[in-house]
Amino acid sequence: MASETETQTAGEYIRHHLTNLTYGQHSDGSWGLAHSAEEAAEMGFYAIHVDTMVFSIVTGVAFLWLFSRVARNMVTGVPGKMQNAIEAVIDFIDDTVNGSFSGNNPLIAPLALTVFVWILLMNTMDLVPIDFLPWLASMVGVHYLKVVPTTDPNATFALALGVFGLMLYYSVKNKGVLGFLGELTLHPFEGKTLLAKIIFFMPNLILESVSLISKPLSHSLRLFGNMYAGEVIFILIALLYASTTTELASLDGIMWSLAGGLLQMVWAIFHILIITLQAFIFMVLTVVYMDMAHSTDH
Amino acid sequence: MINMTLALQLVVFGLFWWFAQKYVWVPIMAALEERKKGIADSLSAAERAKTDQQDAQKNADKLITKAKDQAAEIVAKAEKRGSAVVDEAKDTAKAEGGRILTAAQAEVDQETNRAREALRGEIASLAAAGASKILAKEIDATTHAKLIDDLVGEIKAG
């Protein structure tokens, strides 16, 4: 935080920015917010990242509020500007789903819409100046705040595991338990005779299991990695002028601040691409996994 | 790093999915579908109106030609009738004129005859008077009445 930079080293500044506002049980048994990264780590599994929850719910509710408000006031004649914009998003999702999803399930398109817009909005929190919201929070006594939910693996894993669960559910529903197990054990080495099938059983199971497990992992880590890396770069650029605030009045301080500001802007502009691209990739993979779960021929 | 947040995020994800399906996707898709249908309907209606208009134009053309023909016919008939009336009037006038002329002629003849008759009677009585004056003694009105009458008849015939 800018106001505390005199007392913070660069390492502390970075660690501070990468620590979630955690609510959980302290080592003395009482419940409350963690006051340091160490305390947060000690809380273990039964703890909640309050900032991740708040910002993901705020962005999600904003998305649903805006879209449902437009949906409620839909005009079938000449649409207004807002309706036009929403319709463009809906059309885009519908085209993508129609292009990649060959099954017949009316729930997949809304899933893709939710995933795309929600992730897009959560990623967009990255464009808010890095110290702005933490600074506001420090005013009301909250000393840790990570504003981008997608830089928290909890959020990206929740999304990916949700999609993975749906994939397993629809696979079993559409192919039956035996069909699903067959997919895991009869490919990629196909045996013509029963003996060959038995021989290939284990290698197939190992290979297919790896590819199955890698799906939610790569799905969530791709999003998390991109957003986390982007966030770290924002923090590093912020260090350029944060470390010179003590001598801000000097020419050096002014030059470093200008350079830092310029770099933040350049990275933010480039980051718009990553934000959109990662949301799009996550949505397309969701649709593709759903298509795999619905197609009966391997 | 991984904690309860993941489970809560899963629940939130599910809720958002359900909400997006029920209150965003379904109503928007329904409205888009309705608009699609509306556009298709108006296009076919426009097509229908076009053919209707063409039919109406054709009908109107037909009616106009028919009306023109009828008008020409009526005019021709009227002209014919007009000349017929004039001819008739001419004939009637001619006949009436003839009739009046004959009647006038007959009256004139009658008048002439009457005048002649009167003149003859006058001359006969004048002749009888003259003769009686000359033959006052010898002619007895009763004995010579026959003679006088013959004379009168002769004059009349003459």
Short mmCIF file of C-alpha atoms in Angstrom, two decimals:
data_model
loop_
_atom_site.label_atom_id
_atom_site.label_comp_id
_atom_site.label_asym_id
_atom_site.label_seq_id
_atom_site.Cartn_x
_atom_site.Cartn_y
_atom_site.Cartn_z
CA MET A 1 0.00 0.00 0.00
CA ALA A 2 1.30 3.37 -0.98
CA SER A 3 0.84 4.91 2.44
CA GLU A 4 2.93 2.22 4.07
CA THR A 5 5.71 1.96 1.52
CA GLU A 6 8.28 3.48 3.82
CA THR A 7 7.91 0.54 6.14
CA GLN A 8 7.44 -2.09 3.40
CA THR A 9 10.14 -3.75 1.37
CA ALA A 10 9.38 -4.71 -2.22
CA GLY A 11 8.98 -8.34 -1.15
CA GLU A 12 6.50 -7.40 1.55
CA TYR A 13 4.56 -5.24 -0.90
CA ILE A 14 4.26 -8.15 -3.36
CA ARG A 15 3.34 -10.68 -0.68
CA HIS A 16 0.81 -8.25 0.74
CA HIS A 17 -0.88 -7.90 -2.62
CA LEU A 18 -1.01 -11.64 -3.15
CA THR A 19 -2.66 -12.39 0.19
CA ASN A 20 -6.40 -12.89 0.31
CA LEU A 21 -8.63 -11.42 2.97
CA THR A 22 -9.17 -14.68 4.84
CA TYR A 23 -11.84 -15.49 7.39
CA GLY A 24 -11.33 -18.57 9.51
CA GLN A 25 -10.35 -20.04 12.85
CA HIS A 26 -7.31 -18.59 14.57
CA SER A 27 -4.81 -20.86 16.30
CA ASP A 28 -6.27 -19.81 19.65
CA GLY A 29 -9.67 -21.18 18.62
CA SER A 30 -11.49 -17.88 17.94
CA TRP A 31 -13.00 -17.07 14.51
CA GLY A 32 -12.12 -13.95 12.62
CA LEU A 33 -10.15 -12.30 9.82
CA ALA A 34 -6.49 -13.21 9.46
CA HIS A 35 -4.12 -10.34 10.23
CA SER A 36 -1.14 -11.69 8.32
CA ALA A 37 -0.28 -14.11 5.53
CA GLU A 38 1.05 -16.56 8.14
CA GLU A 39 -2.18 -16.47 10.13
CA ALA A 40 -4.15 -17.03 6.91
CA ALA A 41 -2.02 -20.05 6.05
CA GLU A 42 -2.53 -21.51 9.52
CA MET A 43 -6.32 -21.42 9.13
CA GLY A 44 -6.17 -24.44 6.85
CA PHE A 45 -9.08 -25.74 4.82
CA TYR A 46 -11.93 -24.33 6.89
CA ALA A 47 -11.35 -20.75 5.89
CA ILE A 48 -12.97 -18.45 3.39
CA HIS A 49 -11.41 -15.87 1.08
CA VAL A 50 -13.86 -13.06 1.74
CA ASP A 51 -12.49 -10.83 -1.03
CA THR A 52 -12.79 -13.59 -3.66
CA MET A 53 -16.36 -14.30 -2.58
CA VAL A 54 -17.39 -10.64 -2.49
CA PHE A 55 -15.90 -9.65 -5.84
CA SER A 56 -17.05 -12.78 -7.66
CA ILE A 57 -20.58 -12.40 -6.32
CA VAL A 58 -20.64 -8.65 -7.06
CA THR A 59 -19.49 -9.19 -10.65
CA GLY A 60 -21.83 -12.16 -11.10
CA VAL A 61 -24.81 -10.29 -9.71
CA ALA A 62 -23.96 -7.28 -11.88
CA PHE A 63 -23.96 -9.54 -14.94
CA LEU A 64 -27.24 -11.24 -14.02
CA TRP A 65 -28.90 -7.98 -12.97
CA LEU A 66 -28.02 -6.26 -16.25
CA PHE A 67 -28.90 -9.22 -18.48
CA SER A 68 -32.13 -10.15 -16.71
CA ARG A 69 -33.24 -6.52 -16.69
CA VAL A 70 -32.79 -6.39 -20.46
CA ALA A 71 -34.42 -9.82 -20.81
CA ARG A 72 -37.45 -8.63 -18.85
CA ASN A 73 -37.86 -5.53 -21.02
CA MET A 74 -37.12 -7.20 -24.35
CA VAL A 75 -38.65 -5.42 -27.32
CA THR A 76 -39.36 -7.66 -30.29
CA GLY A 77 -39.54 -4.64 -32.59
CA VAL A 78 -36.68 -2.19 -32.98
CA PRO A 79 -34.27 -2.78 -30.05
CA GLY A 80 -32.62 -0.05 -28.01
CA LYS A 81 -28.87 0.39 -27.64
CA MET A 82 -28.53 -1.64 -24.45
CA GLN A 83 -30.71 -4.43 -25.78
CA ASN A 84 -28.66 -4.46 -28.97
CA ALA A 85 -25.44 -4.89 -27.00
CA ILE A 86 -26.89 -7.70 -24.89
CA GLU A 87 -28.32 -9.37 -27.98
CA ALA A 88 -24.88 -9.22 -29.61
CA VAL A 89 -23.38 -11.10 -26.63
CA ILE A 90 -26.23 -13.63 -26.67
CA ASP A 91 -25.84 -14.12 -30.43
CA PHE A 92 -22.09 -14.59 -30.04
CA ILE A 93 -22.58 -17.27 -27.36
CA ASP A 94 -25.33 -18.93 -29.38
CA ASP A 95 -23.12 -19.07 -32.48
CA THR A 96 -20.20 -20.53 -30.51
CA VAL A 97 -22.39 -23.16 -28.85
CA ASN A 98 -24.10 -24.05 -32.13
CA GLY A 99 -20.69 -24.37 -33.77
CA SER A 100 -19.06 -26.64 -31.18
CA PHE A 101 -21.90 -28.39 -29.41
CA SER A 102 -23.72 -31.05 -31.38
CA GLY A 103 -25.88 -32.42 -28.57
CA ASN A 104 -29.40 -31.39 -27.72
CA ASN A 105 -29.34 -29.76 -24.30
CA PRO A 106 -30.88 -26.32 -23.76
CA LEU A 107 -28.87 -25.82 -20.55
CA ILE A 108 -25.47 -25.71 -22.25
CA ALA A 109 -25.85 -22.31 -23.92
CA PRO A 110 -26.80 -20.55 -20.64
CA LEU A 111 -23.84 -22.34 -19.01
CA ALA A 112 -21.53 -20.95 -21.68
CA LEU A 113 -23.06 -17.49 -21.26
CA THR A 114 -22.60 -17.57 -17.48
CA VAL A 115 -19.02 -18.80 -17.73
CA PHE A 116 -18.02 -16.27 -20.40
CA VAL A 117 -19.55 -13.10 -18.99
CA TRP A 118 -18.81 -13.92 -15.37
CA ILE A 119 -15.14 -14.72 -16.02
CA LEU A 120 -14.86 -11.69 -18.29
CA LEU A 121 -16.14 -9.42 -15.52
CA MET A 122 -13.99 -11.06 -12.82
CA ASN A 123 -10.92 -10.70 -15.06
CA THR A 124 -11.82 -7.08 -15.77
CA MET A 125 -11.33 -6.30 -12.07
CA ASP A 126 -7.64 -6.52 -13.03
CA LEU A 127 -7.96 -3.22 -14.88
CA VAL A 128 -8.89 -1.32 -11.72
CA PRO A 129 -5.67 0.43 -10.63
CA ILE A 130 -3.80 -2.08 -8.50
CA ASP A 131 -3.70 -0.11 -5.24
CA PHE A 132 -7.02 1.69 -5.52
CA LEU A 133 -9.47 -0.76 -3.96
CA PRO A 134 -6.97 -2.02 -1.30
CA TRP A 135 -6.33 1.64 -0.37
CA LEU A 136 -10.10 2.30 -0.05
CA ALA A 137 -10.42 -0.86 2.05
CA SER A 138 -7.55 0.18 4.31
CA MET A 139 -9.53 3.34 5.07
CA VAL A 140 -12.26 1.20 6.66
CA GLY A 141 -9.80 -1.07 8.43
CA VAL A 142 -9.53 -3.95 5.98
CA HIS A 143 -5.83 -4.57 5.41
CA TYR A 144 -5.79 -7.35 2.84
CA LEU A 145 -7.70 -7.27 -0.44
CA LYS A 146 -7.19 -9.20 -3.65
CA VAL A 147 -9.70 -7.75 -6.09
CA VAL A 148 -9.41 -10.22 -8.98
CA PRO A 149 -11.27 -13.43 -8.10
CA THR A 150 -9.70 -15.33 -11.02
CA THR A 151 -6.24 -14.88 -9.46
CA ASP A 152 -7.51 -17.09 -6.63
CA PRO A 153 -7.22 -20.79 -7.59
CA ASN A 154 -10.33 -21.45 -5.48
CA ALA A 155 -12.45 -19.53 -7.97
CA THR A 156 -10.94 -21.03 -11.12
CA PHE A 157 -10.96 -24.56 -9.67
CA ALA A 158 -14.59 -24.13 -8.63
CA LEU A 159 -15.50 -23.22 -12.19
CA ALA A 160 -13.42 -26.01 -13.73
CA LEU A 161 -14.63 -28.61 -11.23
CA GLY A 162 -18.22 -27.51 -11.80
CA VAL A 163 -17.74 -28.05 -15.52
CA PHE A 164 -15.91 -31.34 -14.85
CA GLY A 165 -18.74 -32.56 -12.63
CA LEU A 166 -21.28 -31.69 -15.31
CA MET A 167 -19.12 -33.47 -17.87
CA LEU A 168 -19.06 -36.67 -15.77
CA TYR A 169 -22.80 -36.37 -15.06
CA TYR A 170 -23.78 -35.89 -18.70
CA SER A 171 -21.33 -38.60 -19.86
CA VAL A 172 -22.92 -41.17 -17.57
CA LYS A 173 -26.41 -39.89 -18.37
CA ASN A 174 -25.93 -40.06 -22.15
CA LYS A 175 -23.69 -43.14 -22.48
CA GLY A 176 -24.57 -45.13 -19.41
CA VAL A 177 -22.07 -46.26 -16.79
CA LEU A 178 -20.75 -49.01 -19.08
CA GLY A 179 -20.43 -46.68 -22.04
CA PHE A 180 -18.47 -44.22 -19.92
CA LEU A 181 -16.19 -46.93 -18.50
CA GLY A 182 -15.76 -48.30 -22.02
CA GLU A 183 -14.53 -44.91 -23.14
CA LEU A 184 -11.97 -45.02 -20.35
CA THR A 185 -10.70 -48.53 -21.05
CA LEU A 186 -11.19 -49.39 -24.76
CA HIS A 187 -9.24 -46.45 -26.21
CA PRO A 188 -6.82 -45.35 -27.52
CA PHE A 189 -5.47 -48.94 -28.07
CA GLU A 190 -8.32 -50.84 -29.66
CA GLY A 191 -8.24 -54.61 -29.33
CA LYS A 192 -10.16 -56.74 -31.78
CA THR A 193 -10.29 -59.87 -29.64
CA LEU A 194 -11.26 -60.25 -25.99
CA LEU A 195 -7.67 -61.12 -25.07
CA ALA A 196 -6.34 -58.00 -26.76
CA LYS A 197 -8.96 -55.96 -24.92
CA ILE A 198 -7.85 -57.37 -21.60
CA ILE A 199 -4.20 -56.73 -22.41
CA PHE A 200 -4.90 -53.15 -23.39
CA PHE A 201 -7.21 -52.58 -20.39
CA MET A 202 -4.62 -51.15 -18.01
CA PRO A 203 -2.64 -48.99 -20.47
CA ASN A 204 -5.90 -47.57 -21.78
CA LEU A 205 -7.19 -46.85 -18.30
CA ILE A 206 -3.97 -45.10 -17.31
CA LEU A 207 -3.82 -42.98 -20.47
CA GLU A 208 -7.50 -42.06 -20.47
CA SER A 209 -7.49 -41.30 -16.74
CA VAL A 210 -4.57 -38.95 -17.19
CA SER A 211 -6.32 -37.18 -20.05
CA LEU A 212 -9.56 -37.04 -18.02
CA ILE A 213 -7.90 -35.65 -14.89
CA SER A 214 -5.83 -33.20 -16.90
CA LYS A 215 -9.00 -31.58 -18.24
CA PRO A 216 -10.15 -29.73 -15.11
CA LEU A 217 -6.53 -29.10 -14.10
CA SER A 218 -5.53 -27.45 -17.36
CA HIS A 219 -8.92 -25.78 -17.60
CA SER A 220 -8.56 -23.99 -14.27
CA LEU A 221 -4.78 -23.52 -14.21
CA ARG A 222 -4.75 -21.88 -17.64
CA LEU A 223 -7.13 -19.18 -16.44
CA PHE A 224 -5.51 -18.88 -13.03
CA GLY A 225 -1.96 -18.77 -14.44
CA ASN A 226 -2.71 -16.09 -16.99
CA MET A 227 -4.55 -13.87 -14.56
CA TYR A 228 -2.07 -14.42 -11.73
CA ALA A 229 0.87 -13.61 -13.99
CA GLY A 230 -0.88 -10.48 -15.23
CA GLU A 231 -1.58 -9.42 -11.67
CA VAL A 232 2.05 -9.97 -10.66
CA ILE A 233 3.23 -7.83 -13.54
CA PHE A 234 0.87 -5.04 -12.47
CA ILE A 235 2.34 -5.32 -8.96
CA LEU A 236 5.92 -5.24 -10.27
CA ILE A 237 5.22 -2.17 -12.39
CA ALA A 238 3.60 -0.53 -9.36
CA LEU A 239 6.84 -1.11 -7.48
CA LEU A 240 8.58 1.20 -9.95
CA TYR A 241 6.97 4.25 -8.45
CA ALA A 242 5.90 2.82 -5.11
CA SER A 243 9.58 2.44 -4.15
CA THR A 244 10.31 6.04 -5.05
CA THR A 245 7.42 7.75 -3.26
CA THR A 246 9.75 9.02 -0.53
CA GLU A 247 11.51 11.15 -3.10
CA LEU A 248 8.45 11.95 -5.23
CA ALA A 249 9.27 15.65 -5.25
CA SER A 250 12.64 15.02 -6.88
CA LEU A 251 13.12 14.84 -10.66
CA ASP A 252 14.02 11.17 -10.35
CA GLY A 253 10.81 10.43 -8.50
CA ILE A 254 8.69 12.22 -11.10
CA MET A 255 10.41 10.42 -13.99
CA TRP A 256 9.99 7.00 -12.38
CA SER A 257 6.34 7.71 -11.60
CA LEU A 258 5.66 8.78 -15.19
CA ALA A 259 7.46 5.71 -16.54
CA GLY A 260 5.54 3.46 -14.15
CA GLY A 261 2.21 5.05 -15.05
CA LEU A 262 2.94 4.68 -18.75
CA LEU A 263 3.93 1.03 -18.30
CA GLN A 264 0.77 0.32 -16.27
CA MET A 265 -1.29 1.77 -19.10
CA VAL A 266 0.52 -0.21 -21.81
CA TRP A 267 0.20 -3.44 -19.82
CA ALA A 268 -3.47 -2.72 -19.05
CA ILE A 269 -4.22 -2.21 -22.73
CA PHE A 270 -2.45 -5.46 -23.60
CA HIS A 271 -4.22 -7.12 -20.69
CA ILE A 272 -7.62 -6.32 -22.19
CA LEU A 273 -6.73 -8.89 -24.84
CA ILE A 274 -5.74 -11.51 -22.25
CA ILE A 275 -8.86 -10.86 -20.15
CA THR A 276 -11.15 -11.42 -23.11
CA LEU A 277 -9.13 -14.26 -24.59
CA GLN A 278 -9.00 -16.23 -21.34
CA ALA A 279 -12.73 -15.82 -20.76
CA PHE A 280 -13.35 -16.95 -24.33
CA ILE A 281 -10.99 -19.94 -24.07
CA PHE A 282 -12.59 -21.05 -20.82
CA MET A 283 -16.05 -20.79 -22.40
CA VAL A 284 -15.06 -22.65 -25.57
CA LEU A 285 -13.41 -25.46 -23.57
CA THR A 286 -16.55 -25.71 -21.43
CA VAL A 287 -18.64 -26.13 -24.57
CA VAL A 288 -16.19 -28.64 -26.04
CA TYR A 289 -16.16 -30.75 -22.85
CA MET A 290 -19.95 -30.67 -22.80
CA ASP A 291 -19.98 -31.77 -26.44
CA MET A 292 -17.68 -34.72 -25.57
CA ALA A 293 -20.07 -35.69 -22.80
CA HIS A 294 -23.04 -35.63 -25.16
CA SER A 295 -21.57 -37.30 -28.25
CA THR A 296 -22.11 -41.03 -28.15
CA ASP A 297 -19.48 -41.96 -30.75
CA HIS A 298 -15.93 -41.61 -29.50
CA MET B 1 -4.36 -21.91 -0.79
CA ILE B 2 -7.31 -24.18 -1.52
CA ASN B 3 -10.00 -23.91 1.13
CA MET B 4 -13.74 -23.65 1.71
CA THR B 5 -13.92 -20.82 -0.79
CA LEU B 6 -13.87 -23.44 -3.55
CA ALA B 7 -17.02 -25.13 -2.26
CA LEU B 8 -18.82 -21.81 -1.85
CA GLN B 9 -17.75 -20.74 -5.34
CA LEU B 10 -19.19 -23.98 -6.72
CA VAL B 11 -22.54 -23.22 -5.09
CA VAL B 12 -22.47 -19.64 -6.39
CA PHE B 13 -21.59 -20.92 -9.88
CA GLY B 14 -24.56 -23.28 -9.81
CA LEU B 15 -26.92 -20.52 -8.68
CA PHE B 16 -25.68 -18.15 -11.37
CA TRP B 17 -26.08 -20.85 -14.02
CA TRP B 18 -29.65 -21.54 -12.91
CA PHE B 19 -30.52 -17.83 -12.82
CA ALA B 20 -28.92 -17.15 -16.20
CA GLN B 21 -30.87 -20.01 -17.72
CA LYS B 22 -34.25 -19.09 -16.25
CA TYR B 23 -34.21 -15.29 -16.28
CA VAL B 24 -31.72 -14.41 -19.03
CA TRP B 25 -31.36 -17.06 -21.69
CA VAL B 26 -34.93 -18.33 -22.01
CA PRO B 27 -36.70 -14.92 -22.17
CA ILE B 28 -34.11 -13.41 -24.53
CA MET B 29 -34.21 -16.42 -26.83
CA ALA B 30 -38.01 -16.35 -26.80
CA ALA B 31 -37.99 -12.67 -27.77
CA LEU B 32 -35.43 -13.25 -30.53
CA GLU B 33 -37.49 -16.15 -31.84
CA GLU B 34 -40.61 -13.99 -31.77
CA ARG B 35 -38.82 -11.25 -33.69
CA LYS B 36 -37.62 -13.77 -36.25
CA LYS B 37 -41.18 -14.97 -36.71
CA GLY B 38 -42.49 -11.41 -36.93
CA ILE B 39 -40.00 -10.53 -39.65
CA ALA B 40 -40.84 -13.69 -41.61
CA ASP B 41 -44.56 -12.91 -41.23
CA SER B 42 -44.22 -9.34 -42.43
CA LEU B 43 -42.09 -10.43 -45.38
CA SER B 44 -44.72 -12.95 -46.49
CA ALA B 45 -47.45 -10.38 -45.83
CA ALA B 46 -45.62 -7.88 -48.05
CA GLU B 47 -45.31 -10.57 -50.73
CA ARG B 48 -49.02 -11.31 -50.44
CA ALA B 49 -49.91 -7.62 -50.56
CA LYS B 50 -47.83 -7.28 -53.72
CA THR B 51 -49.69 -10.08 -55.52
CA ASP B 52 -53.00 -8.74 -54.17
CA GLN B 53 -52.17 -5.33 -55.53
CA GLN B 54 -51.28 -6.82 -58.92
CA ASP B 55 -54.58 -8.71 -59.00
CA ALA B 56 -56.49 -5.57 -58.05
CA GLN B 57 -54.71 -3.61 -60.76
CA LYS B 58 -55.64 -6.26 -63.29
CA ASN B 59 -59.26 -6.20 -62.15
CA ALA B 60 -59.37 -2.42 -62.27
CA ASP B 61 -57.95 -2.43 -65.80
CA LYS B 62 -60.60 -4.91 -66.86
CA LEU B 63 -63.36 -2.83 -65.27
CA ILE B 64 -62.12 0.34 -66.92
CA THR B 65 -62.08 -1.22 -70.41
CA LYS B 66 -65.55 -2.61 -69.82
CA ALA B 67 -66.84 0.74 -68.65
CA LYS B 68 -65.32 2.47 -71.67
CA ASP B 69 -67.00 0.00 -74.01
CA GLN B 70 -70.32 0.46 -72.29
CA ALA B 71 -70.03 4.23 -72.42
CA ALA B 72 -69.29 4.13 -76.13
CA GLU B 73 -72.28 1.87 -76.67
CA ILE B 74 -74.54 4.15 -74.67
CA VAL B 75 -73.40 7.20 -76.59
CA ALA B 76 -74.01 5.45 -79.90
CA LYS B 77 -77.47 4.35 -78.75
CA ALA B 78 -78.32 7.85 -77.59
CA GLU B 79 -77.22 9.33 -80.88
CA LYS B 80 -79.38 6.86 -82.78
CA ARG B 81 -82.33 7.53 -80.53
CA GLY B 82 -81.85 11.26 -80.88
CA SER B 83 -81.96 11.18 -84.66
CA ALA B 84 -84.97 8.87 -84.48
CA VAL B 85 -86.80 11.36 -82.29
CA VAL B 86 -85.96 14.21 -84.64
CA ASP B 87 -87.18 12.20 -87.65
CA GLU B 88 -90.38 11.28 -85.86
CA ALA B 89 -90.97 14.89 -84.89
CA LYS B 90 -90.36 15.92 -88.46
CA ASP B 91 -92.87 13.34 -89.75
CA THR B 92 -95.47 14.32 -87.17
CA ALA B 93 -95.04 17.97 -88.02
CA LYS B 94 -95.32 17.25 -91.71
CA ALA B 95 -98.51 15.18 -91.20
CA GLU B 96 -100.03 17.80 -88.95
CA GLY B 97 -99.22 20.48 -91.48
CA GLY B 98 -100.86 18.44 -94.21
CA ARG B 99 -103.92 17.83 -92.12
CA ILE B 100 -104.32 21.53 -91.26
CA LEU B 101 -103.85 22.39 -94.92
CA THR B 102 -106.57 19.97 -96.10
CA ALA B 103 -108.92 21.15 -93.39
CA ALA B 104 -108.36 24.74 -94.42
CA GLN B 105 -108.83 23.82 -98.10
CA ALA B 106 -112.10 22.02 -97.29
CA GLU B 107 -113.36 25.01 -95.38
CA VAL B 108 -112.44 27.34 -98.18
CA ASP B 109 -114.27 25.09 -100.68
CA GLN B 110 -117.26 24.93 -98.46
CA GLU B 111 -117.34 28.69 -98.10
CA THR B 112 -116.99 29.10 -101.83
CA ASN B 113 -119.89 26.73 -102.51
CA ARG B 114 -122.02 28.41 -99.96
CA ALA B 115 -121.31 31.80 -101.47
CA ARG B 116 -122.02 30.48 -104.93
CA GLU B 117 -125.30 28.92 -103.73
CA ALA B 118 -126.31 32.16 -102.13
CA LEU B 119 -125.40 34.12 -105.27
CA ARG B 120 -127.37 31.74 -107.45
CA GLY B 121 -130.48 32.00 -105.24
CA GLU B 122 -130.12 35.71 -105.33
CA ILE B 123 -129.81 35.75 -109.16
CA ALA B 124 -132.82 33.40 -109.51
CA SER B 125 -135.02 35.55 -107.38
CA LEU B 126 -133.71 38.61 -109.21
CA ALA B 127 -134.48 36.98 -112.57
CA ALA B 128 -137.90 35.90 -111.35
CA ALA B 129 -138.59 39.37 -110.10
CA GLY B 130 -137.41 40.88 -113.38
CA ALA B 131 -139.44 38.47 -115.46
CA SER B 132 -142.56 38.96 -113.34
CA LYS B 133 -142.24 42.65 -113.77
CA ILE B 134 -142.07 42.26 -117.55
CA LEU B 135 -144.80 39.67 -117.73
CA ALA B 136 -146.85 41.04 -114.82
CA LYS B 137 -150.25 40.29 -116.27
CA GLU B 138 -149.79 37.20 -118.22
CA ILE B 139 -147.88 35.32 -115.65
CA ASP B 140 -149.86 33.98 -112.90
CA ALA B 141 -147.69 32.91 -110.06
CA THR B 142 -149.64 29.80 -109.50
CA THR B 143 -150.02 28.70 -113.11
CA HIS B 144 -146.54 29.53 -114.10
CA ALA B 145 -144.86 28.43 -110.95
CA LYS B 146 -143.62 25.35 -112.70
CA LEU B 147 -142.06 27.35 -115.43
CA ILE B 148 -140.38 29.67 -112.99
CA ASP B 149 -139.02 26.83 -110.94
CA ASP B 150 -137.53 25.25 -114.05
CA LEU B 151 -135.90 28.49 -114.87
CA VAL B 152 -134.58 28.83 -111.38
CA GLY B 153 -133.30 25.25 -111.61
CA GLU B 154 -131.62 26.04 -114.90
CA ILE B 155 -129.90 29.05 -113.41
CA LYS B 156 -128.84 27.04 -110.47
CA ALA B 157 -127.49 24.35 -112.71
CA GLY B 158 -125.95 26.88 -114.97
#
